[in-house]
Short mmCIF file of C-alpha atoms in Angstrom, two decimals:
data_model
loop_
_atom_site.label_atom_id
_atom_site.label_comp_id
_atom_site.label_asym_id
_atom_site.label_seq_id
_atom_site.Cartn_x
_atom_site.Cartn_y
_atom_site.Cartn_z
CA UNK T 1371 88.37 78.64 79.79
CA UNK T 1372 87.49 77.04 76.73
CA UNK T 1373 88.12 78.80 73.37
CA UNK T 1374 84.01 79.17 72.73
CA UNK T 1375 83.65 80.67 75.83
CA UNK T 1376 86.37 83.84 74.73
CA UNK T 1377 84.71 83.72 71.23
CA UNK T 1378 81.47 84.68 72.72
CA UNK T 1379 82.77 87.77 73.42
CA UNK T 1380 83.67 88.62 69.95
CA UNK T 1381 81.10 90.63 67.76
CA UNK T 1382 79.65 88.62 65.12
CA UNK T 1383 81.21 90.52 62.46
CA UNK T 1384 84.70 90.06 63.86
CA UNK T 1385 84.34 85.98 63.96
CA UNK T 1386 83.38 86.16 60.52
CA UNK T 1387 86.41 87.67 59.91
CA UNK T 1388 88.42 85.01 61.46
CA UNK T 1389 85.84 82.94 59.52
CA UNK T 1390 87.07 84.38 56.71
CA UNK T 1391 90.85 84.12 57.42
CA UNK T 1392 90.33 80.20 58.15
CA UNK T 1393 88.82 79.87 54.50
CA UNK T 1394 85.50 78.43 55.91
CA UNK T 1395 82.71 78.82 52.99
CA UNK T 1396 78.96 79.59 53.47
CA UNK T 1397 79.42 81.72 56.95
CA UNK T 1398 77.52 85.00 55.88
CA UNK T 1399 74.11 83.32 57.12
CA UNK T 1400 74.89 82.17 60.50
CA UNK T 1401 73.59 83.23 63.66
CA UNK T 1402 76.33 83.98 66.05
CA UNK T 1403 76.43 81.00 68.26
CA UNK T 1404 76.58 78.62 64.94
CA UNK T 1405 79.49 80.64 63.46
CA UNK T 1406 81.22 80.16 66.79
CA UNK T 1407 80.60 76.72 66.41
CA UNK T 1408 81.96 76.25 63.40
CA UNK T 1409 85.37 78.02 63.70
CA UNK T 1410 86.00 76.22 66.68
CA UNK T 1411 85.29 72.52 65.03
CA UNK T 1412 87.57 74.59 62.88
CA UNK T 1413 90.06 75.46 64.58
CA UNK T 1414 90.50 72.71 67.21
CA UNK T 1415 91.21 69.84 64.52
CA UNK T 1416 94.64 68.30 64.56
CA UNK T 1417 95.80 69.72 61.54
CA UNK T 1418 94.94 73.15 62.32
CA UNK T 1419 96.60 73.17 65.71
CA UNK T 1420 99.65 71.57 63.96
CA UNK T 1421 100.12 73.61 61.64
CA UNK T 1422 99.27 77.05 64.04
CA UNK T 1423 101.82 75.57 66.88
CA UNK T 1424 104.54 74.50 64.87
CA UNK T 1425 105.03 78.07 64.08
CA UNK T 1426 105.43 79.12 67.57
CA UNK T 1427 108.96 80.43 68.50
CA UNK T 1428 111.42 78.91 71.14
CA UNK T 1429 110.40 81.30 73.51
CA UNK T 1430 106.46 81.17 72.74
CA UNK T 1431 106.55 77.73 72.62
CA UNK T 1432 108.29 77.96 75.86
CA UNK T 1433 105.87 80.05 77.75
CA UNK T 1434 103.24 77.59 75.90
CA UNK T 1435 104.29 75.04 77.60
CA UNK T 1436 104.34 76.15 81.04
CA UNK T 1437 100.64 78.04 80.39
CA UNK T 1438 99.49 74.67 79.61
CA UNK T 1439 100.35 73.54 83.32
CA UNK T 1440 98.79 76.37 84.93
CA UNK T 1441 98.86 79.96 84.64
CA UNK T 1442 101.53 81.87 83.89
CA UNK T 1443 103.25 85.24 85.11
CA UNK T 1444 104.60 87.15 82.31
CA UNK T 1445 107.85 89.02 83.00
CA UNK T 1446 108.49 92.29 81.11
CA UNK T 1447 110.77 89.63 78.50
CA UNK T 1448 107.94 87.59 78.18
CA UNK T 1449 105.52 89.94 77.21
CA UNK T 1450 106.34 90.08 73.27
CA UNK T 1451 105.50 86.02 73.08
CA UNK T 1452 102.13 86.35 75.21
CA UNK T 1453 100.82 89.21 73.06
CA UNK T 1454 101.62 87.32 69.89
CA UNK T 1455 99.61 84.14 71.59
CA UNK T 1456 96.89 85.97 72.16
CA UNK T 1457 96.64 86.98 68.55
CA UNK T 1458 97.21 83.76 67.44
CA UNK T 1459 94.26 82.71 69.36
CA UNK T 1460 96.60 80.26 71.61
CA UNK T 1461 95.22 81.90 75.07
CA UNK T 1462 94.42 84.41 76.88
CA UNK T 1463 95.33 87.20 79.76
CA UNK T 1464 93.51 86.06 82.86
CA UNK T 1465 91.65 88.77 84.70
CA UNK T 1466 92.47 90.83 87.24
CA UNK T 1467 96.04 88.72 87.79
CA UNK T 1468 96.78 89.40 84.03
CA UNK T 1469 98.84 85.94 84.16
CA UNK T 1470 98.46 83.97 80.70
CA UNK T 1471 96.25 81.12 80.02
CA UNK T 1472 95.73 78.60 77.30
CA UNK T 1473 92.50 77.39 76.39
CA UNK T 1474 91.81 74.26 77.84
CA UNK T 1475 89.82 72.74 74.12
CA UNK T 1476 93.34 73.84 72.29
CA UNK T 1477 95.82 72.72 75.36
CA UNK T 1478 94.00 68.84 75.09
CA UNK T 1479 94.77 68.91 71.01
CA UNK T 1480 98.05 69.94 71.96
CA UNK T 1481 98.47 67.12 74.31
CA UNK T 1482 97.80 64.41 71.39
CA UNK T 1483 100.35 65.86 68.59
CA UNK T 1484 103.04 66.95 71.02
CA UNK T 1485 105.40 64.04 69.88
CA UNK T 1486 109.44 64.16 68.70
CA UNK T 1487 107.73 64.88 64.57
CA UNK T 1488 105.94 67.78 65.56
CA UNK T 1489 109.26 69.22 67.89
CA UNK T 1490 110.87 68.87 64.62
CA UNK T 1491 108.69 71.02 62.60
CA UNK T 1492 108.34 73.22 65.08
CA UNK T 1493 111.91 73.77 65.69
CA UNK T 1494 112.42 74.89 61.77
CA UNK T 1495 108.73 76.71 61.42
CA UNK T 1496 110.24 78.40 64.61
CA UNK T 1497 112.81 80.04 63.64
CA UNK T 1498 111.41 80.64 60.37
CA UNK T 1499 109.28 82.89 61.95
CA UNK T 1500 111.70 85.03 63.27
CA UNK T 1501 113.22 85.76 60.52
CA UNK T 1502 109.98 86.14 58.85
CA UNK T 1503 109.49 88.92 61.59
CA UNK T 1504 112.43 91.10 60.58
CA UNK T 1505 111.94 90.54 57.36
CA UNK T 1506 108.38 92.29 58.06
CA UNK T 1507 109.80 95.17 60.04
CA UNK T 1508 113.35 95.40 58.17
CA UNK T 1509 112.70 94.73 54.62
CA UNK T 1510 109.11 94.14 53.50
CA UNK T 1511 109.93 92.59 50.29
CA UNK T 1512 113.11 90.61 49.32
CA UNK T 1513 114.14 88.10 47.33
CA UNK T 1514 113.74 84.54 48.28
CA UNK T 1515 117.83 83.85 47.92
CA UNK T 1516 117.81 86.67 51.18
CA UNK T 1517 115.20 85.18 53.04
CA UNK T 1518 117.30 81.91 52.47
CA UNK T 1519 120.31 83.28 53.98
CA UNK T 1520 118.91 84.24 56.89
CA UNK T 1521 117.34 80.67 57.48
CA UNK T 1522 120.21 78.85 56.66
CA UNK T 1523 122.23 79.98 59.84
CA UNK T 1524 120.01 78.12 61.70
CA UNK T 1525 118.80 75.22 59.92
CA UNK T 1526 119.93 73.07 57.37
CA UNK T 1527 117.79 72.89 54.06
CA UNK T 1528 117.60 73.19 50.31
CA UNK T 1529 116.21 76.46 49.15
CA UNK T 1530 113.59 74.55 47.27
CA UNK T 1531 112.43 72.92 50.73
CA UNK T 1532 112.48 76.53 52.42
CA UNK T 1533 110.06 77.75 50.02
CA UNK T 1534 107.96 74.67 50.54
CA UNK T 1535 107.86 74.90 54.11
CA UNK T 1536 106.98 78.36 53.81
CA UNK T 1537 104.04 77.33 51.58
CA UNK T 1538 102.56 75.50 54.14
CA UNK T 1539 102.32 78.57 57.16
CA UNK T 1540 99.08 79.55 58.02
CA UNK T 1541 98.55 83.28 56.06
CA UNK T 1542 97.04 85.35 58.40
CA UNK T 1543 100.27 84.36 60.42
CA UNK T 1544 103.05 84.75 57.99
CA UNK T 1545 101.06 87.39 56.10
CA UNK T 1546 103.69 87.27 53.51
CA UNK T 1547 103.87 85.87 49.55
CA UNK T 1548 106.27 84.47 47.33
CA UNK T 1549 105.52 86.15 44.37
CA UNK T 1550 107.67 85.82 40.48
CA UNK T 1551 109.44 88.74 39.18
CA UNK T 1552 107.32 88.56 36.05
CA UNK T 1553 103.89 88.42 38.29
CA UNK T 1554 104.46 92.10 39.46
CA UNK T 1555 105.94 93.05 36.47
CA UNK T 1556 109.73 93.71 36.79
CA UNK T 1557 110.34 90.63 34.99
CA UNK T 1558 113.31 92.63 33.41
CA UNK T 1559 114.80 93.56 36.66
CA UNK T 1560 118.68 94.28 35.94
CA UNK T 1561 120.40 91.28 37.57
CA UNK T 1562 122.90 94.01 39.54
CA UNK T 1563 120.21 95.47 41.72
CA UNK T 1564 119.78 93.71 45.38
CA UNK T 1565 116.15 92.64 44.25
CA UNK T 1566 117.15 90.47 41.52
CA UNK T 1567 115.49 87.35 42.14
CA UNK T 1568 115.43 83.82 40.44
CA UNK T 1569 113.16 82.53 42.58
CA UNK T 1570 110.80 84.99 43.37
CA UNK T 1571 110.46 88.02 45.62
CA UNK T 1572 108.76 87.45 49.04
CA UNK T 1573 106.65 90.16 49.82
CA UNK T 1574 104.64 91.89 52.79
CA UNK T 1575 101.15 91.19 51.58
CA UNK T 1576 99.52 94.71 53.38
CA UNK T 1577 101.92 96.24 51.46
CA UNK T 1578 99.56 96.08 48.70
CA UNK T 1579 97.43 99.03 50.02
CA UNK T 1580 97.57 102.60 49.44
CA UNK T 1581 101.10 102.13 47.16
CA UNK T 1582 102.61 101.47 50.64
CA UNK T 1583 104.99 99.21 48.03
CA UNK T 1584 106.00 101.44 45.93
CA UNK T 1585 106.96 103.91 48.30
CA UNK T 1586 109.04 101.46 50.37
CA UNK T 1587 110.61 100.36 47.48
CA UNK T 1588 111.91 104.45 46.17
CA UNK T 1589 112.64 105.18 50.02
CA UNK T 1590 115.08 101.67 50.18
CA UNK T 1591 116.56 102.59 46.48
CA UNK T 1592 118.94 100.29 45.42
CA UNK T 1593 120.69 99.87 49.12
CA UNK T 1594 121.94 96.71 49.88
CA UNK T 1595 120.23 93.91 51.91
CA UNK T 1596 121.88 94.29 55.67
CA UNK T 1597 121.70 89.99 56.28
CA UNK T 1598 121.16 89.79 60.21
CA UNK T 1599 123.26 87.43 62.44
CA UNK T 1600 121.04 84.69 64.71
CA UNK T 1601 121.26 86.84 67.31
CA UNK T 1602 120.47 89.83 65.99
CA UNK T 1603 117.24 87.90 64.59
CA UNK T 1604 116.82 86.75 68.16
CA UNK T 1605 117.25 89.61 69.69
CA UNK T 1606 114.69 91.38 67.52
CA UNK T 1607 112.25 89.14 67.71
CA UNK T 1608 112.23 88.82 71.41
CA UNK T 1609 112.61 92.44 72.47
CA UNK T 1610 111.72 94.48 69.29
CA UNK T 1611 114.88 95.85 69.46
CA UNK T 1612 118.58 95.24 69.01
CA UNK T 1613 119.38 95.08 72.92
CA UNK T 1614 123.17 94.14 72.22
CA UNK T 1615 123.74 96.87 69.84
CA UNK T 1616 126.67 99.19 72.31
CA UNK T 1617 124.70 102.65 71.90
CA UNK T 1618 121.49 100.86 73.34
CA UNK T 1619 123.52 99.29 76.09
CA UNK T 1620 125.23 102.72 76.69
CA UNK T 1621 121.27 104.50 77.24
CA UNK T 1622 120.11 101.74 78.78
CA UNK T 1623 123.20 101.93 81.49
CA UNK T 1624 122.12 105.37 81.37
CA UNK T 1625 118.90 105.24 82.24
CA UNK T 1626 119.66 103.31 85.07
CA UNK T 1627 122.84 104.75 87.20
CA UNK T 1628 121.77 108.71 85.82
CA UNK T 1629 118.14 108.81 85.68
CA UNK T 1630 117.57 105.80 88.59
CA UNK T 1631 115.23 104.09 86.63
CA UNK T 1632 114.88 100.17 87.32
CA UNK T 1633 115.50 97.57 84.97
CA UNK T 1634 112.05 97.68 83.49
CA UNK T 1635 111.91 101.31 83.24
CA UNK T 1636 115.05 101.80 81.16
CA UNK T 1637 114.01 98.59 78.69
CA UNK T 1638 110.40 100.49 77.98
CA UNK T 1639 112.44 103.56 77.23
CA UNK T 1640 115.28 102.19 75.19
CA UNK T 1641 112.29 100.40 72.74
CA UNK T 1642 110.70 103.95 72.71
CA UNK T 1643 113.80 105.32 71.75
CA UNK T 1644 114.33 102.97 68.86
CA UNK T 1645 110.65 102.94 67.78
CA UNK T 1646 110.79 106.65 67.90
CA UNK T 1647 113.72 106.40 65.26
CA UNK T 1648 112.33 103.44 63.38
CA UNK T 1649 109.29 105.53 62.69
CA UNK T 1650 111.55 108.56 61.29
CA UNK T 1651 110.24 110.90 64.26
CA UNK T 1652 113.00 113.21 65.91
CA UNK T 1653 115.07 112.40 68.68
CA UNK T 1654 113.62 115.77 70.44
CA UNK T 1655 110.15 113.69 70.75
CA UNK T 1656 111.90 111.43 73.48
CA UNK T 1657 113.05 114.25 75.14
CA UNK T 1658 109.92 115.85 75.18
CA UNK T 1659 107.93 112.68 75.94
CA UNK T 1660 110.55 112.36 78.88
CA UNK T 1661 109.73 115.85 80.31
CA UNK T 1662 105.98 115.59 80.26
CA UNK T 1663 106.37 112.00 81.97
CA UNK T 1664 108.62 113.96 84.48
CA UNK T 1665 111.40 112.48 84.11
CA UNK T 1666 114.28 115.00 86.09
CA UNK T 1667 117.65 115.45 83.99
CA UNK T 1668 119.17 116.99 86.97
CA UNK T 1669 121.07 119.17 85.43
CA UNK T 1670 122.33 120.58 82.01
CA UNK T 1671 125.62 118.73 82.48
CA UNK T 1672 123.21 115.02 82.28
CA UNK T 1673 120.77 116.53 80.02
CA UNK T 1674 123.76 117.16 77.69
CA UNK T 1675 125.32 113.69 78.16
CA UNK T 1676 121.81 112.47 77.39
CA UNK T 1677 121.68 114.12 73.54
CA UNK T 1678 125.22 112.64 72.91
CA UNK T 1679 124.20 108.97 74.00
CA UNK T 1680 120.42 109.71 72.28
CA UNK T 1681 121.77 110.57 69.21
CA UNK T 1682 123.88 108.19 69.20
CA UNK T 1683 121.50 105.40 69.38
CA UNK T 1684 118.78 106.98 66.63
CA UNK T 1685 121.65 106.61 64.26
CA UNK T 1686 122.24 102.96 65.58
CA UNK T 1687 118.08 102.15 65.01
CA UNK T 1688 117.99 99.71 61.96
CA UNK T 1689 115.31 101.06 59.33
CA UNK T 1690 112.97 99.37 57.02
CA UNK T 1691 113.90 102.13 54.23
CA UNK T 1692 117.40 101.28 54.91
CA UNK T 1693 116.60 97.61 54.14
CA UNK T 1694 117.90 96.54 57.73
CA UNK T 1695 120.96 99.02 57.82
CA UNK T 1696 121.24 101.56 60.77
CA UNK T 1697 122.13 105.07 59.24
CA UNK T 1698 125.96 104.73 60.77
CA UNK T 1699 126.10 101.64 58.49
CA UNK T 1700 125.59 103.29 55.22
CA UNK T 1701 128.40 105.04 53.84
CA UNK T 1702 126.01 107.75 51.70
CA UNK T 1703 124.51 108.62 55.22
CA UNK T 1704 128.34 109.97 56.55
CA UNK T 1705 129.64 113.08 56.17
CA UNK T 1706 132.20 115.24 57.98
CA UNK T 1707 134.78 112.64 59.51
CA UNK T 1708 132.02 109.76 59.72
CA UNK T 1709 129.22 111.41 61.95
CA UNK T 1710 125.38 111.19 60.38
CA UNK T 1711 123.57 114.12 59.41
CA UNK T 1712 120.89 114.64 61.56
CA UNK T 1713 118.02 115.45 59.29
CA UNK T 1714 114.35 116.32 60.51
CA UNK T 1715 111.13 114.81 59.96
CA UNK T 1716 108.81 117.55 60.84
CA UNK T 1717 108.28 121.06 60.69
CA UNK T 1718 108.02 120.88 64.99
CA UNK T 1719 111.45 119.13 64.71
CA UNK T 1720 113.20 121.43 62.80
CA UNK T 1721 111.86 123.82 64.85
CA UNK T 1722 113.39 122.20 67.96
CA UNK T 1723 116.33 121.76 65.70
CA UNK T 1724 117.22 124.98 64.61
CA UNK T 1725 117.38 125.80 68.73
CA UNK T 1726 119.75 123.21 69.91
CA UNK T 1727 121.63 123.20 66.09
CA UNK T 1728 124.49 125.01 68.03
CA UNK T 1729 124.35 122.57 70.83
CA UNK T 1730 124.75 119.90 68.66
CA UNK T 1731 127.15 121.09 65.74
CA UNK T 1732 129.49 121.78 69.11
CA UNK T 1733 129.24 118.36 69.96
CA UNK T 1734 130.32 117.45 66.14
CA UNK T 1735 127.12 116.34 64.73
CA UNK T 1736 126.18 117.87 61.70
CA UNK T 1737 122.68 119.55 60.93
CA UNK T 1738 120.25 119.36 57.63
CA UNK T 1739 117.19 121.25 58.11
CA UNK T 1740 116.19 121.15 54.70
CA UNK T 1741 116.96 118.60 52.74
CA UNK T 1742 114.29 116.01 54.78
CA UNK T 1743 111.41 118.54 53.46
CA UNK T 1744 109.32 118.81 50.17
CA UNK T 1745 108.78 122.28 48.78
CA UNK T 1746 105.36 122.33 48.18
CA UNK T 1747 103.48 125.55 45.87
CA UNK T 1748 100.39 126.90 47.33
CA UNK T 1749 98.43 130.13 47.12
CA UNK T 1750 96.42 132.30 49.37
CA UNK T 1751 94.06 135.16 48.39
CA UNK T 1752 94.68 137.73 50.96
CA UNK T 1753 92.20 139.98 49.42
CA UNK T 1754 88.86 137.41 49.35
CA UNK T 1755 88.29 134.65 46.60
CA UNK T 1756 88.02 137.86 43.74
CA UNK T 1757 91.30 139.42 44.54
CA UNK T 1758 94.15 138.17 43.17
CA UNK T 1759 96.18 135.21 44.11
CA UNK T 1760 99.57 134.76 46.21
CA UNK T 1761 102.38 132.17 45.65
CA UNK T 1762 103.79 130.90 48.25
CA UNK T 1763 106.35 128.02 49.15
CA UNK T 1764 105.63 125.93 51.81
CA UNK T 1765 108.38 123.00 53.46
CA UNK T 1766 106.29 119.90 54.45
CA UNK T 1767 108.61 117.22 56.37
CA UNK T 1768 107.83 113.26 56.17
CA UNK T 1769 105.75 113.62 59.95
CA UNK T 1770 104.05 117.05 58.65
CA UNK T 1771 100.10 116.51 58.26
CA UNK T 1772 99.44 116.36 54.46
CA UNK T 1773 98.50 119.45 52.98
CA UNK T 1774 95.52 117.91 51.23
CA UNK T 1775 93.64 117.26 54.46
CA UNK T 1776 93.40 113.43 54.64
CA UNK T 1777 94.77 113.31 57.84
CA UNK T 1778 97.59 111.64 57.15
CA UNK T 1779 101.35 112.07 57.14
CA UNK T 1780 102.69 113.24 54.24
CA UNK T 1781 104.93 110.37 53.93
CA UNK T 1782 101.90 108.30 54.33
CA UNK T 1783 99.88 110.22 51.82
CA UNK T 1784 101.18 112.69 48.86
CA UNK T 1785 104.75 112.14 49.93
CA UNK T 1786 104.35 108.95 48.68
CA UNK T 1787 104.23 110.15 44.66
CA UNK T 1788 106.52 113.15 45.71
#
């Protein structure tokens, strides 16, 4: 398939948002077809192509490779890189076999730049990536000096020619900014807290909307930047989760030789498990979502094993508020001979809570049900709008819906300015 052919199927409004993305001028007045024309001179040039590929990970670059020889079957390891592809615009999921494809227009470019330079650039942009990656999901802004010590394990440089290099990624791939202290205003930034910068702080660029930066930065305080090893980055990157960390290897074992689930099975449940905890939800949600998937603990005996080895891996999740740490990791987060607090983020969750609190407290795990909640003043009139009004304190947790009726969490909406 070539890459006009796929574009065809995009609405006009959505290529000239790509449009937009590539920086091509004077697209607002064409017809369809000629806007698809035009993004693909665009895109298909030797430069573009360059610069998009060379920022393709081992592993992407990998699968590249062999898509560009015929299609490809994705295994469940695999399927990270192919997604990203496909947003990058690199290929496409071939249908009904779902195998991956690359378009045949791109694969020939490919072809004529493929040479030991561009395995070079490719090998730094590369692994820049990554770490650009959990910098997105881990810290969201940072200084350039962490950024640098994350690239450094890997590749040999001068700061100076890091930030260059990062210069020259595409945007709407990086989606990320160097940006000086003084430009944001914290020019005056006490040289003792971890985002004291000399050379600027990189920052998550969709951050920018609804003051999602300003409550990352009060949630991540002044905590410490956690610097991931290479294979933690790696690891990350690959499987959106730490696979290595021992409590994931412990559920994962788990899954398999208690619960019977295959190899795949027990993977797609240990990344719900840590994007469950990533996202702040309670470890009760797995168990729930487990039950309604009917998933058969057996017993109470398993069911109970399960809570210990659950809990243990929510507190061994690495969160963006924590600037990369994992709860266990931070000594503010340990009470009571070193166990976490297990603190939760909705008003359904402390519900759940407060019913297995014994449970838990036996098996030496401490429990907060209040100090994850907002106390929020509200008033009723029990007697019609002309009677008088009643005062009333409400909890609202981080997951609660916002009591102002956007829709929203309330740690996506007034929590934010709470």
């Amino acid at each position: 398939m070539l890459l006009k052919e796929k574009l065809a199927e995009s609405t006009r409004q959505e290529l000239l948002d790509q449009a937009r993305s590539f920086e091509l001028s004077k697209c607002s007045g064409l017809k369809k077809d000629q806007l698809i024309k035009r993004i693909v001179t665009c895109f298909c040039s030797e430069e573009m192509v360059r610069s998009r590929l060379a920022c393709l990970t081992k592993e992407q670059m990998d699968l590249y490779r062999k898509a560009c020889i015929s299609p490809t079957a994705v295994s469940i390891n695999e399927v990270v890189d192919a997604i990203k592809l496909y947003q990058y615009w690199l290929g496409y999921f071939e249908d009904p076999t779902d195998n991956f494809c690359v378009f045949e227009d791109v694969a020939d470019v490919f072809k004529s730049i493929d040479d030991e330079v561009f395995k070079k650039e490719n090998n730094n942009k590369g692994w820049m990536m990554k770490c650009i990656h959990f910098f997105i999901e881990y810290y969201g802004i940072a200084p350039v000096e962490v950024i640098y010590e994350m690239f450094r394990q890997k590749v040999t440089c001068t700061q100076d020619e890091m930030i260059k290099m990062l210069e020259e990624m595409p945007m709407d791939l990086i989606e990320s900014c160097i940006f000086p202290m003084d430009k944001i205003g914290i020019k005056e930034w006490p040289m003792d807290t971890p985002l004291h910068s000399k050379n600027g702080l990189l920052i998550h660029l969709p951050l920018f909307d609804n003051n999602e930066l300003g409550y990352l930065l009060n949630q991540q305080a002044n905590k410490e930047f956690f610097i991931p090893t290479e294979r933690i980055i790696d690891e990350i990157c690959r499987n959106e989760y730490e696979v290595s960390a021992l409590a994931y290897k412990k559920l994962e074992m788990f899954f398999m030789k208690k619960l019977g689930l295959n190899y795949e099975q027990s993977v797609t449940w240990c990344l719900q498990v840590w994007s469950n905890s990533y996202e702040g939800n309670s470890p009760t949600d797995i168990i729930n979502h487990m039950t309604e998937t009917n998933i058969d603990f057996k017993s109470d005996k398993i069911l109970n094993e399960f809570v210990g080895i659950l809990m243990n891996a929510h507190n061994s999740t690495r969160l963006k508020e924590n600037r990369g740490h994992k709860p266990d990791e931070l000594r503010n987060q340990f009470s009571r001979g070193g166990i976490p607090t297990i603190v939760p983020a909705s008003s359904s969750a402390a519900d759940i809570l407060k019913e297995t609190g014994p449970q838990l407290q036996a098996m030496g795990f401490p429990l907060d049900l209040n100090s994850g909640a907002d106390i929020i003043q509200s008033s009723y009139y029990p007697n019609g709008l002309n009677g008088n009004a009643v005062k009333v304190e409400k909890k609202v947790y981080p997951n609660d819906p916002c009591p102002c009726g956007s829709g929203k969490k309330y740690k996506k909406c007034c929590g934010k300015l709470a």
